[in-house]
């Protein structure tokens, strides 16, 4: 009677990184990264620039290749096998610092492109789903505009909707608010908080410590390609252990 | 609130605005035709001098052209006497009777006269295809593409070359000539070079070494050789290697040469466009799970081609004019028919050659300027939806 029970339960591990190493030429960007993310967990990754945090999350959907170690996403190990990479990318949504919306397509077309061509969804159904997610990020009225006609904050919310349209199990955010004008940061963070409250598994590279405090289960601090410290947010902010963590926090929390 | 707020320089430490400043129209010297002229034509002494100099130059050229083409031109007559100053006792410009009489030859070459309706039908079919594909509001573009790329080539071949079974006598391509040949060569070059150029450009950027090496070698070889050499090789060297029975038609050989030549140039144009698409677009496409063909076809190429429209059209215009080089291998394109006609003793006058070349210039100008205008309109149309 044990077997069916184990099958019906959601696999608790969403992402697993085991001794992951990566080099750019001679430069050792990721050094022995070990990280396990369980389903529904929200993890904020922070650290100084050049610490490898973006590279790490970009390895998770194989925008970057790691050279040694194992990355297992949703039970699938990432190797050179293109089929597996495609499968992982379908299940992992990503939001970029510079939005990377497709400027030649309308907001709606941006959202329906992948469902139609990758998931082979009928156009009508894809559009309905897209409008649903555009409502969720609170800009359904912009559906027929082009990205260039929207503000930065609106573009980033479209990018979030576009990722959600693929119905991902995991969402990666790579500094989603760093390229935004200050008055637009909040609308994007609010969208992300709402997403977190719905139980999405999230891995967020950000310097928004307010956001980290509010939604993260865990904060991972990286420096020089290594994970230096990881902890629950209250502990992380109140009692940082490592000297570099303390230095970093003292610099960003004036 | 003692002073009008709009005039107040903010010198105090504490300042709070109480009323919104209304927008005012720009000053008078910025408005209207006069304002525009002052701004753009006569803003400085240097600008005034340039305006006057260019104005004089344009006036001079325009007057001379009008004199030659219209005012002094001969408009009717049946032979060279109509265009000779000695006979007409007045200065003679263009000899239009010559152009009118030889126009069928300019259009059809030596295509048999009873069969020339087939060429006319071909022109109409081609025009339908072009309008269908290029008019922004034309319906059913996918049917239009099917028509243009599948139906039209087959129909044109049957129509122009002939098919005895349905009662169309064969017309050897040796007899083809004039605008017919120019249009056929240019259309085939234009239609083949873009897809082939895109493939070569993608190949050149490919990670697969063999594909990349083949593309680079092809592009660099073809670009390193003059078109005339390509045509000579196609028409003179090919027969040396191929048994006579399989030897392709002379026109086909020239078509292949021109199409390959244009493809190599197109490949480099497209590659420049591909390089201008930011890395983030590739990543955005990959992150939503698109595979390579979809990523390229739906995300990258539409943007790359849009950026390269001016260069693509530039290549097309160059190609259109390069078609005159088929003359070298003995094919009677439009310019070649003009060349032959202008030395006809029946029309031997001092202005016959000039008239013939004027006809050629007007023909090429209309087509090239037409392409250029269409490209400008497309750019404007594509830019309008997505200004930043």
XYZ file of C-alpha atoms in Angstrom:
642
model
C 0.000 0.000 0.000
C 3.017 2.211 0.260
C 3.773 2.416 -3.449
C 0.678 4.321 -4.727
C 0.917 6.767 -1.856
C 4.477 7.646 -2.775
C 3.453 8.160 -6.390
C 0.534 10.425 -5.717
C 2.552 12.690 -3.444
C 4.266 15.578 -5.221
C 8.012 14.991 -5.387
C 9.247 17.167 -2.582
C 12.443 18.173 -4.355
C 11.923 20.718 -7.152
C 15.530 21.584 -7.887
C 18.666 19.895 -6.761
C 22.173 21.159 -7.436
C 24.962 18.777 -6.465
C 28.570 19.950 -6.513
C 27.982 22.136 -9.535
C 31.060 23.751 -11.073
C 31.333 26.071 -14.018
C 34.179 27.868 -15.700
C 34.274 30.722 -18.205
C 37.573 29.808 -19.855
C 40.023 29.838 -16.924
C 37.660 31.717 -14.625
C 35.946 29.532 -12.039
C 32.488 31.137 -11.747
C 30.596 28.476 -9.825
C 32.417 26.468 -7.195
C 30.857 23.346 -5.722
C 27.333 24.693 -5.500
C 25.056 22.473 -3.415
C 21.468 23.589 -3.138
C 18.156 21.790 -2.753
C 14.879 23.573 -3.336
C 11.689 21.804 -2.290
C 8.364 22.284 -4.046
C 6.658 25.541 -3.045
C 9.779 26.977 -1.505
C 10.749 30.615 -2.178
C 14.447 31.254 -2.217
C 16.098 34.633 -2.576
C 19.671 34.620 -3.837
C 21.749 37.699 -3.110
C 25.371 38.679 -3.195
C 27.749 41.211 -4.705
C 27.893 41.557 -8.484
C 30.058 38.924 -10.121
C 29.340 36.445 -7.355
C 27.788 33.952 -9.774
C 24.179 34.209 -8.616
C 22.785 34.944 -12.089
C 24.973 32.271 -13.617
C 23.669 29.767 -11.095
C 20.000 30.309 -11.843
C 20.701 30.457 -15.576
C 22.215 26.976 -15.288
C 18.905 25.707 -13.925
C 17.168 26.148 -17.299
C 20.362 25.568 -19.208
C 20.855 29.044 -20.600
C 24.342 28.314 -19.290
C 26.040 24.952 -19.242
C 27.647 23.640 -16.076
C 30.752 21.534 -16.502
C 30.814 19.220 -13.519
C 28.257 18.190 -10.927
C 24.567 17.469 -11.270
C 21.526 19.647 -11.752
C 18.218 17.861 -11.336
C 15.068 19.832 -12.076
C 11.700 18.277 -11.374
C 13.245 14.808 -11.448
C 15.137 15.344 -14.710
C 18.873 15.660 -14.826
C 20.193 18.358 -17.152
C 22.670 16.910 -19.620
C 23.497 17.655 -23.235
C 20.301 15.760 -24.142
C 18.245 18.373 -26.016
C 14.950 16.595 -25.338
C 15.462 16.859 -21.577
C 16.509 20.500 -21.880
C 13.312 21.271 -23.783
C 11.253 19.462 -21.188
C 12.889 21.334 -18.336
C 12.450 24.683 -20.071
C 8.768 23.998 -20.535
C 8.381 23.498 -16.800
C 10.637 26.342 -15.676
C 9.597 29.933 -16.296
C 12.155 32.711 -16.292
C 11.958 36.466 -15.860
C 14.935 38.543 -16.917
C 16.425 41.826 -15.775
C 15.799 43.385 -19.199
C 12.398 41.686 -19.734
C 13.429 40.184 -23.113
C 9.926 40.566 -24.458
C 9.590 40.098 -28.219
C 9.256 43.660 -29.525
C 7.696 42.674 -32.859
C 4.754 40.921 -31.209
C 1.876 42.356 -29.202
C 1.602 41.672 -25.496
C -0.987 38.986 -26.197
C 1.148 37.381 -28.907
C 4.134 37.416 -26.572
C 2.066 35.399 -24.126
C 0.551 32.947 -26.609
C 3.636 32.254 -28.733
C 5.110 29.463 -26.635
C 1.797 27.810 -25.636
C 0.797 27.648 -29.309
C 4.117 26.458 -30.738
C 5.554 24.476 -27.849
C 2.456 23.140 -26.079
C 0.492 22.944 -29.385
C -2.435 24.652 -27.701
C -5.252 25.894 -29.992
C -5.016 29.658 -30.545
C -8.331 30.494 -28.860
C -7.478 28.530 -25.764
C -4.002 30.077 -25.592
C -5.476 33.565 -25.843
C -7.967 32.856 -23.081
C -5.188 31.586 -20.847
C -3.022 34.590 -21.722
C -5.795 37.025 -20.828
C -6.303 35.174 -17.563
C -2.648 35.662 -16.638
C -2.594 39.242 -17.903
C -5.501 39.908 -15.542
C -3.520 38.317 -12.794
C -0.614 40.722 -13.353
C -3.246 43.469 -13.679
C -2.729 44.654 -17.251
C -5.361 42.912 -19.424
C -6.132 46.290 -21.057
C -2.653 46.401 -22.629
C -3.063 43.070 -24.427
C -3.011 44.513 -27.932
C -0.173 46.986 -27.459
C 3.438 46.364 -28.336
C 6.020 46.050 -25.538
C 7.700 49.289 -26.637
C 4.536 51.202 -25.782
C 4.548 50.053 -22.145
C 6.451 51.303 -19.122
C 9.257 49.206 -17.690
C 7.122 47.972 -14.820
C 4.318 46.974 -17.181
C 6.795 45.194 -19.468
C 8.163 43.200 -16.572
C 4.662 42.188 -15.519
C 3.993 41.061 -19.091
C 7.201 39.032 -18.903
C 5.889 37.371 -15.738
C 2.553 36.652 -17.444
C 4.369 35.261 -20.477
C 6.277 32.834 -18.267
C 3.114 31.844 -16.377
C 1.303 31.047 -19.628
C 3.470 27.951 -19.972
C 2.083 26.797 -16.644
C 5.526 26.363 -15.095
C 6.191 24.436 -11.908
C 9.153 26.623 -11.048
C 9.830 30.316 -11.664
C 13.298 31.828 -11.887
C 13.745 35.580 -11.501
C 17.029 37.159 -12.546
C 17.158 40.628 -10.951
C 13.624 41.416 -12.100
C 13.567 44.952 -10.674
C 17.136 46.105 -11.303
C 16.419 47.777 -14.649
C 13.269 49.547 -13.490
C 12.684 53.168 -12.562
C 12.261 53.368 -8.778
C 8.536 54.140 -8.860
C 7.864 50.936 -10.825
C 9.634 48.483 -8.562
C 6.660 48.060 -6.263
C 4.154 46.956 -8.914
C 6.495 44.169 -10.015
C 7.294 43.087 -6.469
C 3.566 43.048 -5.618
C 2.996 40.699 -8.543
C 5.761 38.439 -7.298
C 4.407 38.461 -3.742
C 0.994 37.410 -5.073
C 2.654 34.603 -6.987
C 4.483 33.467 -3.866
C 1.246 33.442 -1.897
C -0.226 31.073 -4.496
C 2.500 28.579 -3.647
C 4.760 28.864 -6.695
C 8.275 27.486 -6.325
C 10.456 30.544 -6.805
C 14.156 31.216 -7.072
C 14.782 34.950 -7.077
C 18.036 36.796 -7.580
C 17.398 40.254 -6.160
C 18.702 42.991 -3.924
C 15.220 43.879 -2.710
C 15.698 42.924 0.911
C 12.177 44.007 1.833
C 10.848 41.449 -0.609
C 13.233 38.826 0.738
C 12.065 39.455 4.295
C 8.406 39.254 3.267
C 8.272 36.148 1.097
C 11.509 34.128 1.247
C 11.678 30.850 3.098
C 15.405 30.984 2.772
C 18.014 33.510 1.752
C 21.124 32.266 0.010
C 24.125 34.560 0.059
C 26.776 33.999 -2.609
C 30.239 35.426 -3.053
C 33.004 34.522 -5.499
C 31.048 31.657 -6.984
C 30.269 29.948 -3.724
C 27.339 29.781 -1.376
C 28.632 31.533 1.719
C 25.605 31.460 3.913
C 21.985 30.342 3.741
C 19.351 30.876 6.369
C 15.763 31.807 7.129
C 15.302 35.556 6.580
C 14.825 36.539 10.239
C 18.034 34.774 11.248
C 19.855 35.909 8.115
C 19.227 39.577 8.796
C 19.404 39.467 12.581
C 22.405 37.196 13.055
C 24.545 36.892 9.945
C 27.355 34.469 10.684
C 29.988 34.927 8.010
C 32.151 38.042 7.849
C 31.362 38.596 4.166
C 27.630 38.357 4.825
C 27.952 40.957 7.547
C 29.937 43.237 5.260
C 27.428 42.818 2.425
C 24.451 43.506 4.668
C 26.113 46.543 6.187
C 26.621 47.912 2.691
C 23.130 47.429 1.347
C 21.120 48.115 4.522
C 22.352 51.621 5.284
C 0.978 84.769 -4.240
C 1.765 88.372 -5.050
C 3.537 87.676 -8.361
C 2.411 85.512 -11.291
C 3.923 82.116 -10.598
C 5.102 81.479 -14.140
C 7.456 84.461 -14.049
C 8.828 83.724 -10.642
C 12.398 82.509 -10.421
C 12.600 80.055 -7.556
C 15.040 81.840 -5.295
C 13.436 81.199 -1.946
C 14.311 78.109 0.052
C 10.650 77.267 0.346
C 8.596 77.086 -2.834
C 5.249 75.465 -3.512
C 3.527 75.640 -6.874
C -0.158 76.517 -6.640
C -1.242 76.608 -10.258
C -0.343 74.572 -13.318
C 1.365 76.463 -16.175
C -0.743 76.156 -19.344
C 1.053 74.992 -22.537
C 1.625 77.830 -25.067
C 1.965 77.590 -28.848
C 5.533 77.871 -30.222
C 6.732 81.328 -31.353
C 5.686 82.524 -34.823
C 9.051 82.093 -36.525
C 8.843 78.326 -35.936
C 5.517 77.865 -37.731
C 4.214 77.676 -41.304
C 5.951 77.348 -44.654
C 7.985 80.503 -44.136
C 9.087 79.324 -40.729
C 10.091 75.962 -42.179
C 12.067 77.605 -45.007
C 13.842 79.984 -42.657
C 14.712 77.062 -40.377
C 15.829 74.630 -43.075
C 16.898 76.551 -46.187
C 18.117 79.955 -45.054
C 19.290 79.537 -41.485
C 22.857 80.750 -42.171
C 24.887 82.316 -44.992
C 26.427 78.945 -45.777
C 22.969 77.388 -45.925
C 21.723 80.193 -48.206
C 24.666 79.665 -50.561
C 24.045 75.900 -50.662
C 20.328 76.371 -51.274
C 20.980 78.753 -54.171
C 23.709 76.583 -55.721
C 21.678 73.395 -55.548
C 18.589 75.202 -56.784
C 20.479 76.429 -59.852
C 21.898 72.973 -60.536
C 18.481 71.330 -60.317
C 16.937 73.996 -62.529
C 19.655 73.535 -65.158
C 19.332 69.730 -65.241
C 15.548 69.894 -65.293
C 15.477 72.364 -68.178
C 17.941 70.326 -70.234
C 16.035 67.099 -69.580
C 12.722 68.663 -70.487
C 14.206 70.100 -73.652
C 15.622 66.762 -74.762
C 12.777 64.503 -73.692
C 9.764 66.655 -74.495
C 10.215 70.081 -76.072
C 12.697 69.245 -78.840
C 11.701 65.603 -79.175
C 10.329 64.145 -82.391
C 6.991 62.480 -81.742
C 5.888 60.959 -85.012
C 7.372 59.506 -88.180
C 8.160 56.162 -89.731
C 11.915 56.253 -90.235
C 15.082 58.181 -89.545
C 13.987 61.242 -91.454
C 11.610 62.140 -88.618
C 14.591 62.599 -86.307
C 17.165 64.309 -88.511
C 17.871 67.987 -88.024
C 18.849 68.279 -91.726
C 15.370 67.110 -92.744
C 13.282 68.722 -90.012
C 15.209 72.045 -89.954
C 15.059 72.305 -86.168
C 17.086 70.949 -83.248
C 15.917 67.411 -82.437
C 15.882 65.858 -78.966
C 14.720 62.334 -78.326
C 13.614 60.270 -81.311
C 10.406 58.771 -79.895
C 9.123 57.186 -83.131
C 12.140 54.904 -82.950
C 11.301 53.924 -79.370
C 7.621 53.398 -80.199
C 8.399 51.216 -83.204
C 10.927 49.044 -81.379
C 8.923 48.805 -78.137
C 7.591 45.289 -78.885
C 11.180 44.172 -79.464
C 12.247 45.810 -76.186
C 9.479 43.945 -74.376
C 9.481 40.498 -76.024
C 12.833 40.193 -77.793
C 12.521 37.689 -80.647
C 9.614 35.829 -79.036
C 7.413 34.723 -81.976
C 4.809 37.394 -82.630
C 1.730 35.066 -82.673
C 2.793 33.708 -79.265
C 3.421 37.029 -77.520
C 0.059 36.915 -75.721
C 1.651 34.226 -73.550
C 4.187 36.753 -72.327
C 1.415 39.234 -71.596
C -0.436 36.616 -69.558
C 2.800 35.887 -67.685
C 3.198 39.591 -66.847
C -0.365 39.724 -65.543
C 0.059 36.536 -63.464
C 3.283 37.915 -62.012
C 1.691 41.272 -61.231
C -1.175 39.518 -59.437
C 1.319 37.526 -57.358
C 3.377 40.586 -56.466
C 0.380 42.686 -55.465
C -1.127 39.791 -53.508
C 2.050 39.295 -51.503
C 3.129 42.879 -51.097
C -0.066 44.876 -50.579
C -0.441 45.167 -46.801
C -4.211 44.694 -46.833
C -4.444 41.853 -49.364
C -6.408 38.869 -47.977
C -5.217 35.259 -47.525
C -1.491 35.862 -47.602
C -0.773 32.151 -47.181
C -2.686 31.372 -50.378
C -0.808 34.238 -51.973
C 2.500 32.672 -50.980
C 1.380 29.287 -52.307
C 0.389 30.964 -55.562
C 3.596 32.958 -55.853
C 6.084 30.265 -54.929
C 4.449 27.117 -56.320
C 1.707 27.878 -58.857
C 3.326 30.849 -60.543
C 6.715 29.263 -61.360
C 5.074 26.155 -62.849
C 2.464 28.151 -64.763
C 5.115 30.559 -66.017
C 7.329 27.758 -67.203
C 4.491 26.051 -69.077
C 3.285 29.347 -70.473
C 6.609 30.790 -71.579
C 8.454 27.652 -72.566
C 5.445 25.873 -73.977
C 3.825 22.464 -73.591
C 2.853 20.722 -76.814
C 0.296 18.501 -75.039
C -1.995 21.420 -74.297
C -1.316 23.095 -77.603
C 1.317 25.596 -76.583
C 4.193 25.291 -79.076
C 7.639 25.295 -77.464
C 9.550 28.570 -77.649
C 13.280 28.107 -77.271
C 14.805 30.426 -74.670
C 17.189 31.655 -77.363
C 14.223 33.609 -78.716
C 13.320 35.139 -75.367
C 14.451 38.673 -74.872
C 13.908 42.192 -73.709
C 11.971 43.109 -70.606
C 10.683 39.518 -70.442
C 14.195 38.184 -69.819
C 15.092 41.005 -67.446
C 11.955 40.371 -65.389
C 12.427 36.587 -65.381
C 16.079 36.813 -64.350
C 15.445 39.480 -61.706
C 12.399 37.693 -60.257
C 14.161 34.357 -60.009
C 17.204 36.050 -58.448
C 15.084 37.979 -55.959
C 12.875 35.050 -55.004
C 15.677 32.503 -54.663
C 18.292 34.696 -53.019
C 16.382 35.583 -49.853
C 15.610 32.070 -48.557
C 18.970 30.764 -49.732
C 20.701 33.777 -48.189
C 18.899 33.196 -44.893
C 19.977 29.547 -44.863
C 23.571 30.508 -45.621
C 23.542 33.187 -42.919
C 22.176 30.731 -40.356
C 24.745 28.202 -41.553
C 27.531 30.690 -41.100
C 26.452 31.259 -37.496
C 25.888 27.557 -36.856
C 27.736 25.661 -34.171
C 28.100 22.652 -36.456
C 31.581 22.962 -37.974
C 30.798 21.301 -41.321
C 27.715 23.446 -41.934
C 29.618 26.529 -40.896
C 32.615 25.705 -43.065
C 30.476 25.034 -46.121
C 28.580 28.302 -45.674
C 31.719 30.373 -45.143
C 33.469 28.773 -48.106
C 30.484 29.293 -50.401
C 29.893 32.907 -49.385
C 33.539 33.912 -49.534
C 34.135 32.149 -52.845
C 31.119 33.675 -54.558
C 31.765 37.115 -53.127
C 35.385 36.874 -54.158
C 34.501 36.346 -57.819
C 32.979 38.961 -60.145
C 29.479 38.204 -61.414
C 30.770 38.202 -64.977
C 33.179 35.427 -64.055
C 30.339 33.462 -62.497
C 28.299 33.843 -65.675
C 31.225 32.843 -67.860
C 31.879 29.804 -65.712
C 28.210 28.847 -65.838
C 27.951 29.210 -69.597
C 31.409 28.208 -70.820
C 32.944 25.866 -68.261
C 29.849 23.906 -67.243
C 29.403 22.352 -70.727
C 32.966 21.017 -70.496
C 32.059 18.882 -67.494
C 28.503 17.863 -68.281
C 27.584 15.483 -71.126
C 25.774 17.297 -73.904
C 22.467 15.555 -73.290
C 22.277 16.876 -69.739
C 23.572 20.298 -70.563
C 21.137 22.794 -69.122
C 19.640 25.612 -71.111
C 21.742 28.742 -71.487
C 19.184 30.927 -69.737
C 18.860 28.427 -66.885
C 22.630 28.483 -66.427
C 22.628 32.252 -66.200
C 19.670 32.131 -63.777
C 21.508 29.729 -61.500
C 24.643 31.863 -61.638
C 22.801 35.043 -60.734
C 20.700 33.401 -58.027
C 23.768 31.907 -56.321
C 25.626 35.179 -56.627
C 22.784 37.169 -55.090
C 22.389 34.560 -52.321
C 25.947 35.048 -51.131
C 25.426 38.789 -50.825
C 22.045 38.287 -49.219
C 23.623 35.927 -46.681
C 25.928 38.671 -45.459
C 23.081 41.179 -45.301
C 20.972 38.790 -43.252
C 23.912 37.921 -41.017
C 24.336 41.584 -40.150
C 20.664 41.642 -39.175
C 21.022 38.500 -37.065
C 23.917 40.058 -35.211
C 21.840 43.131 -34.441
C 19.217 41.083 -32.572
C 20.136 41.256 -28.877
C 21.246 38.125 -27.060
C 18.293 38.556 -24.701
C 15.878 37.732 -27.503
C 17.472 34.329 -27.991
C 17.408 33.756 -24.234
C 13.813 34.895 -23.927
C 12.823 32.481 -26.668
C 14.798 29.595 -25.184
C 13.443 30.264 -21.698
C 9.830 29.841 -22.850
C 10.853 26.520 -24.413
C 11.023 27.378 -28.111
C 13.310 25.117 -30.118
C 15.829 26.370 -32.642
C 13.554 26.462 -35.732
C 10.772 28.244 -33.848
C 13.180 30.544 -32.050
C 14.714 31.581 -35.362
C 11.534 31.618 -37.408
C 9.225 33.329 -34.933
C 11.462 35.510 -32.816
C 14.894 36.199 -34.265
C 14.425 36.313 -38.045
C 11.348 38.566 -38.054
C 13.349 41.128 -36.105
C 16.562 40.610 -38.067
C 14.814 40.932 -41.434
C 12.985 44.033 -40.279
C 16.277 45.674 -39.393
C 17.752 44.653 -42.738
C 14.914 45.756 -45.042
C 16.925 48.728 -46.368
C 19.901 46.494 -47.076
C 17.814 43.717 -48.594
C 16.210 46.189 -50.966
C 19.614 47.661 -51.700
C 20.793 44.206 -52.717
C 17.652 43.675 -54.779
C 18.135 46.936 -56.638
C 21.747 46.025 -57.319
C 20.643 42.594 -58.492
C 17.990 44.066 -60.765
C 20.608 46.161 -62.504
C 23.189 43.360 -62.512
C 20.825 41.282 -64.644
C 22.081 43.365 -67.579
C 25.314 41.379 -67.326
C 23.679 38.286 -68.825
C 24.291 40.227 -72.047
C 27.889 39.021 -71.773
C 26.898 35.390 -72.287
C 24.663 36.183 -75.242
C 21.265 36.478 -73.619
C 19.056 39.246 -74.990
C 17.974 41.081 -71.861
C 16.301 44.467 -72.090
C 19.505 46.495 -72.355
C 20.847 44.123 -75.005
C 17.728 44.624 -77.148
C 18.226 48.384 -76.844
C 21.841 47.900 -77.907
C 20.777 45.918 -80.965
C 17.964 48.276 -81.926
C 19.981 51.462 -81.698
C 22.383 50.390 -84.459
C 19.562 49.557 -86.875
C 20.353 51.526 -90.101
C 16.682 52.292 -90.561
C 16.863 54.608 -87.575
C 20.442 55.814 -87.931
C 20.433 59.349 -86.547
C 22.682 61.176 -84.069
C 19.979 60.935 -81.365
C 18.976 57.266 -81.754
C 21.484 55.899 -79.270
C 20.708 58.595 -76.723
C 17.008 57.890 -77.088
C 17.542 54.178 -76.636
C 19.561 54.759 -73.487
C 16.966 57.220 -72.224
C 14.338 54.497 -72.577
C 16.595 52.099 -70.684
C 17.252 54.666 -67.965
C 13.541 55.403 -67.531
C 12.742 51.684 -67.320
C 15.395 50.929 -64.701
C 14.586 54.104 -62.791
C 10.892 53.219 -62.529
C 11.590 49.719 -61.257
C 14.386 50.599 -58.851
C 12.637 53.679 -57.496
C 9.473 51.609 -57.111
C 11.332 49.027 -55.025
C 12.907 51.748 -52.962
C 9.586 53.490 -52.265
C 7.927 50.220 -51.342
C 10.719 49.480 -48.884
C 10.377 52.925 -47.307
C 6.633 52.405 -46.937
C 7.173 48.998 -45.329
C 9.714 50.402 -42.904
C 7.339 53.163 -41.908
C 4.485 50.679 -41.512
C 6.523 48.279 -39.409
C 7.965 51.072 -37.298
C 4.600 52.650 -36.512
C 3.315 49.892 -34.226
C 6.310 49.788 -31.957
C 7.887 53.155 -31.452
C 9.785 53.506 -28.218
